[in-house]
């Protein structure tokens, strides 16, 4: 599959899609065109599930939303949930999403990373939400995703006091799970994708789906997903192969 994009570089592979945010003149700031193009990628991944790797270009993940566009937005724009709608869609993609964070991931760029299932960082990564300094709030996920990821005290430092986390600090609070040198970051992201790709795709999809259902939906949602998998051909094939290896 091939498509021309203005703000993204997209590498399609059989089991994954690597999307690079590519607006280097503005440090990959997220504008409406990028939002629209990421929605197109989401549509493709919803129709044909694959792992998604998100990264930036030129040593930057994403410096935030495009301030030139953001400044002109009014109340009716806020109510449309332009960024939050996209990031929610990314979070709900059938297979896991990996954010490979190099350099700045601020504001909307950080919120995009929070929507991923996995966050890997380079040693130069810096993550934060400086929105209140610009007279707005981080309304595309940080106000609830970040506390779930790092706990309320650290989330409030970032959101209410403008703290910017270094890669080491992000690792210490488990906002990222790995830190690599810049030239090894994408290799590490693909290595993680390789591990995910070895799993049964349907089991991985259902595990992700049930992981995120409300607490009240457990254990019924778990049992229903397991019932579906207990009838899958892949389950029988994988378990048979396991038992055959054990005999050797």
PDB file of N, CA, C and O in Angstrom, residues 23-59:
ATOM      1  N   UNK A  23       7.522  17.525   9.829  1.00  0.00           N
ATOM      2  CA  UNK A  23       7.421  18.966   9.562  1.00  0.00           C
ATOM      3  C   UNK A  23       8.642  19.624  10.193  1.00  0.00           C
ATOM      4  O   UNK A  23       8.539  20.370  11.176  1.00  0.00           O
ATOM      5  N   UNK A  24       9.820  19.345   9.673  1.00  0.00           N
ATOM      6  CA  UNK A  24      11.054  19.767  10.344  1.00  0.00           C
ATOM      7  C   UNK A  24      11.186  21.269  10.545  1.00  0.00           C
ATOM      8  O   UNK A  24      11.818  21.713  11.507  1.00  0.00           O
ATOM      9  N   UNK A  25      10.597  22.070   9.669  1.00  0.00           N
ATOM     10  CA  UNK A  25      10.726  23.524   9.792  1.00  0.00           C
ATOM     11  C   UNK A  25      10.086  24.051  11.074  1.00  0.00           C
ATOM     12  O   UNK A  25      10.460  25.120  11.575  1.00  0.00           O
ATOM     13  N   UNK A  26       9.109  23.287  11.619  1.00  0.00           N
ATOM     14  CA  UNK A  26       8.429  23.704  12.852  1.00  0.00           C
ATOM     15  C   UNK A  26       8.532  22.612  13.921  1.00  0.00           C
ATOM     16  O   UNK A  26       7.653  22.452  14.765  1.00  0.00           O
ATOM     17  N   UNK A  27       9.637  21.866  13.881  1.00  0.00           N
ATOM     18  CA  UNK A  27       9.906  20.811  14.870  1.00  0.00           C
ATOM     19  C   UNK A  27       8.741  19.828  14.996  1.00  0.00           C
ATOM     20  O   UNK A  27       8.356  19.422  16.082  1.00  0.00           O
ATOM     21  N   UNK A  28       8.201  19.475  13.831  1.00  0.00           N
ATOM     22  CA  UNK A  28       7.137  18.469  13.741  1.00  0.00           C
ATOM     23  C   UNK A  28       5.882  18.853  14.534  1.00  0.00           C
ATOM     24  O   UNK A  28       5.166  17.984  15.052  1.00  0.00           O
ATOM     25  N   UNK A  29       5.612  20.138  14.610  1.00  0.00           N
ATOM     26  CA  UNK A  29       4.384  20.593  15.272  1.00  0.00           C
ATOM     27  C   UNK A  29       3.176  19.983  14.563  1.00  0.00           C
ATOM     28  O   UNK A  29       3.138  19.848  13.340  1.00  0.00           O
ATOM     29  N   UNK A  30       2.187  19.623  15.362  1.00  0.00           N
ATOM     30  CA  UNK A  30       1.015  18.908  14.856  1.00  0.00           C
ATOM     31  C   UNK A  30      -0.011  19.914  14.357  1.00  0.00           C
ATOM     32  O   UNK A  30      -0.626  20.636  15.150  1.00  0.00           O
ATOM     33  N   UNK A  31      -0.207  19.973  13.045  1.00  0.00           N
ATOM     34  CA  UNK A  31      -1.200  20.874  12.464  1.00  0.00           C
ATOM     35  C   UNK A  31      -2.387  20.065  11.949  1.00  0.00           C
ATOM     36  O   UNK A  31      -2.432  18.840  12.065  1.00  0.00           O
ATOM     37  N   UNK A  32      -3.365  20.763  11.374  1.00  0.00           N
ATOM     38  CA  UNK A  32      -4.574  20.085  10.917  1.00  0.00           C
ATOM     39  C   UNK A  32      -4.273  19.076   9.815  1.00  0.00           C
ATOM     40  O   UNK A  32      -4.882  18.006   9.759  1.00  0.00           O
ATOM     41  N   UNK A  33      -3.328  19.389   8.932  1.00  0.00           N
ATOM     42  CA  UNK A  33      -2.992  18.443   7.868  1.00  0.00           C
ATOM     43  C   UNK A  33      -2.428  17.150   8.449  1.00  0.00           C
ATOM     44  O   UNK A  33      -2.794  16.047   8.018  1.00  0.00           O
ATOM     45  N   UNK A  34      -1.554  17.283   9.443  1.00  0.00           N
ATOM     46  CA  UNK A  34      -1.000  16.081  10.084  1.00  0.00           C
ATOM     47  C   UNK A  34      -2.095  15.286  10.776  1.00  0.00           C
ATOM     48  O   UNK A  34      -2.113  14.039  10.692  1.00  0.00           O
ATOM     49  N   UNK A  35      -3.015  15.981  11.442  1.00  0.00           N
ATOM     50  CA  UNK A  35      -4.147  15.298  12.070  1.00  0.00           C
ATOM     51  C   UNK A  35      -4.920  14.499  11.025  1.00  0.00           C
ATOM     52  O   UNK A  35      -5.237  13.313  11.212  1.00  0.00           O
ATOM     53  N   UNK A  36      -5.239  15.144   9.910  1.00  0.00           N
ATOM     54  CA  UNK A  36      -6.018  14.490   8.856  1.00  0.00           C
ATOM     55  C   UNK A  36      -5.278  13.280   8.298  1.00  0.00           C
ATOM     56  O   UNK A  36      -5.877  12.218   8.047  1.00  0.00           O
ATOM     57  N   UNK A  37      -3.967  13.419   8.109  1.00  0.00           N
ATOM     58  CA  UNK A  37      -3.192  12.324   7.532  1.00  0.00           C
ATOM     59  C   UNK A  37      -3.045  11.165   8.521  1.00  0.00           C
ATOM     60  O   UNK A  37      -3.080   9.993   8.128  1.00  0.00           O
ATOM     61  N   UNK A  38      -2.914  11.475   9.813  1.00  0.00           N
ATOM     62  CA  UNK A  38      -2.864  10.404  10.805  1.00  0.00           C
ATOM     63  C   UNK A  38      -4.207   9.677  10.899  1.00  0.00           C
ATOM     64  O   UNK A  38      -4.245   8.464  11.133  1.00  0.00           O
ATOM     65  N   UNK A  39      -5.303  10.393  10.683  1.00  0.00           N
ATOM     66  CA  UNK A  39      -6.605   9.719  10.628  1.00  0.00           C
ATOM     67  C   UNK A  39      -6.650   8.734   9.458  1.00  0.00           C
ATOM     68  O   UNK A  39      -7.215   7.637   9.578  1.00  0.00           O
ATOM     69  N   UNK A  40      -6.056   9.104   8.332  1.00  0.00           N
ATOM     70  CA  UNK A  40      -6.023   8.196   7.190  1.00  0.00           C
ATOM     71  C   UNK A  40      -5.247   6.927   7.535  1.00  0.00           C
ATOM     72  O   UNK A  40      -5.663   5.811   7.198  1.00  0.00           O
ATOM     73  N   UNK A  41      -4.115   7.085   8.216  1.00  0.00           N
ATOM     74  CA  UNK A  41      -3.327   5.923   8.633  1.00  0.00           C
ATOM     75  C   UNK A  41      -4.138   5.057   9.599  1.00  0.00           C
ATOM     76  O   UNK A  41      -4.151   3.826   9.495  1.00  0.00           O
ATOM     77  N   UNK A  42      -4.830   5.697  10.538  1.00  0.00           N
ATOM     78  CA  UNK A  42      -5.658   4.933  11.482  1.00  0.00           C
ATOM     79  C   UNK A  42      -6.710   4.113  10.745  1.00  0.00           C
ATOM     80  O   UNK A  42      -6.956   2.949  11.088  1.00  0.00           O
ATOM     81  N   UNK A  43      -7.342   4.715   9.740  1.00  0.00           N
ATOM     82  CA  UNK A  43      -8.332   3.982   8.970  1.00  0.00           C
ATOM     83  C   UNK A  43      -7.740   2.740   8.324  1.00  0.00           C
ATOM     84  O   UNK A  43      -8.359   1.666   8.316  1.00  0.00           O
ATOM     85  N   UNK A  44      -6.543   2.869   7.793  1.00  0.00           N
ATOM     86  CA  UNK A  44      -5.874   1.723   7.178  1.00  0.00           C
ATOM     87  C   UNK A  44      -5.594   0.637   8.214  1.00  0.00           C
ATOM     88  O   UNK A  44      -5.768  -0.561   7.937  1.00  0.00           O
ATOM     89  N   UNK A  45      -5.173   1.043   9.423  1.00  0.00           N
ATOM     90  CA  UNK A  45      -4.817   0.066  10.455  1.00  0.00           C
ATOM     91  C   UNK A  45      -6.054  -0.550  11.104  1.00  0.00           C
ATOM     92  O   UNK A  45      -5.979  -1.651  11.656  1.00  0.00           O
ATOM     93  N   UNK A  46      -7.157   0.142  11.061  1.00  0.00           N
ATOM     94  CA  UNK A  46      -8.410  -0.450  11.547  1.00  0.00           C
ATOM     95  C   UNK A  46      -8.931  -1.500  10.575  1.00  0.00           C
ATOM     96  O   UNK A  46      -9.450  -2.538  10.989  1.00  0.00           O
ATOM     97  N   UNK A  47      -8.750  -1.232   9.285  1.00  0.00           N
ATOM     98  CA  UNK A  47      -9.204  -2.208   8.275  1.00  0.00           C
ATOM     99  C   UNK A  47      -8.253  -3.392   8.162  1.00  0.00           C
ATOM    100  O   UNK A  47      -8.686  -4.521   7.920  1.00  0.00           O
ATOM    101  N   UNK A  48      -6.971  -3.146   8.319  1.00  0.00           N
ATOM    102  CA  UNK A  48      -5.960  -4.199   8.237  1.00  0.00           C
ATOM    103  C   UNK A  48      -4.980  -4.054   9.387  1.00  0.00           C
ATOM    104  O   UNK A  48      -3.949  -3.386   9.244  1.00  0.00           O
ATOM    105  N   UNK A  49      -5.287  -4.633  10.552  1.00  0.00           N
ATOM    106  CA  UNK A  49      -4.481  -4.402  11.748  1.00  0.00           C
ATOM    107  C   UNK A  49      -2.997  -4.738  11.574  1.00  0.00           C
ATOM    108  O   UNK A  49      -2.632  -5.809  11.089  1.00  0.00           O
ATOM    109  N   UNK A  50      -2.167  -3.787  11.961  1.00  0.00           N
ATOM    110  CA  UNK A  50      -0.721  -3.960  12.026  1.00  0.00           C
ATOM    111  C   UNK A  50      -0.193  -3.147  13.199  1.00  0.00           C
ATOM    112  O   UNK A  50      -0.855  -2.217  13.674  1.00  0.00           O
ATOM    113  N   UNK A  51       0.969  -3.476  13.660  1.00  0.00           N
ATOM    114  CA  UNK A  51       1.635  -2.697  14.706  1.00  0.00           C
ATOM    115  C   UNK A  51       1.970  -1.321  14.139  1.00  0.00           C
ATOM    116  O   UNK A  51       2.344  -1.193  12.969  1.00  0.00           O
ATOM    117  N   UNK A  52       1.850  -0.289  14.955  1.00  0.00           N
ATOM    118  CA  UNK A  52       2.201   1.070  14.537  1.00  0.00           C
ATOM    119  C   UNK A  52       3.386   1.567  15.345  1.00  0.00           C
ATOM    120  O   UNK A  52       3.366   1.511  16.587  1.00  0.00           O
ATOM    121  N   UNK A  53       4.417   2.031  14.656  1.00  0.00           N
ATOM    122  CA  UNK A  53       5.539   2.728  15.291  1.00  0.00           C
ATOM    123  C   UNK A  53       5.439   4.197  14.908  1.00  0.00           C
ATOM    124  O   UNK A  53       5.352   4.534  13.729  1.00  0.00           O
ATOM    125  N   UNK A  54       5.445   5.064  15.898  1.00  0.00           N
ATOM    126  CA  UNK A  54       5.416   6.512  15.686  1.00  0.00           C
ATOM    127  C   UNK A  54       6.745   7.109  16.099  1.00  0.00           C
ATOM    128  O   UNK A  54       7.251   6.819  17.195  1.00  0.00           O
ATOM    129  N   UNK A  55       7.319   7.928  15.242  1.00  0.00           N
ATOM    130  CA  UNK A  55       8.546   8.628  15.598  1.00  0.00           C
ATOM    131  C   UNK A  55       8.561   9.976  14.905  1.00  0.00           C
ATOM    132  O   UNK A  55       7.658  10.300  14.129  1.00  0.00           O
ATOM    133  N   UNK A  56       9.588  10.763  15.185  1.00  0.00           N
ATOM    134  CA  UNK A  56       9.731  12.057  14.538  1.00  0.00           C
ATOM    135  C   UNK A  56      10.866  12.030  13.529  1.00  0.00           C
ATOM    136  O   UNK A  56      11.346  10.969  13.128  1.00  0.00           O
ATOM    137  N   UNK A  57      11.276  13.204  13.118  1.00  0.00           N
ATOM    138  CA  UNK A  57      12.414  13.361  12.210  1.00  0.00           C
ATOM    139  C   UNK A  57      13.316  14.464  12.747  1.00  0.00           C
ATOM    140  O   UNK A  57      12.903  15.290  13.561  1.00  0.00           O
ATOM    141  N   UNK A  58      14.563  14.447  12.302  1.00  0.00           N
ATOM    142  CA  UNK A  58      15.531  15.495  12.654  1.00  0.00           C
ATOM    143  C   UNK A  58      15.703  15.678  14.161  1.00  0.00           C
ATOM    144  O   UNK A  58      15.827  16.808  14.653  1.00  0.00           O
ATOM    145  N   UNK A  59      15.681  14.574  14.909  1.00  0.00           N
ATOM    146  CA  UNK A  59      15.968  14.646  16.337  1.00  0.00           C
ATOM    147  C   UNK A  59      14.863  15.214  17.190  1.00  0.00           C
ATOM    148  O   UNK A  59      15.107  15.606  18.337  1.00  0.00           O
TER     149      UNK A  59
END
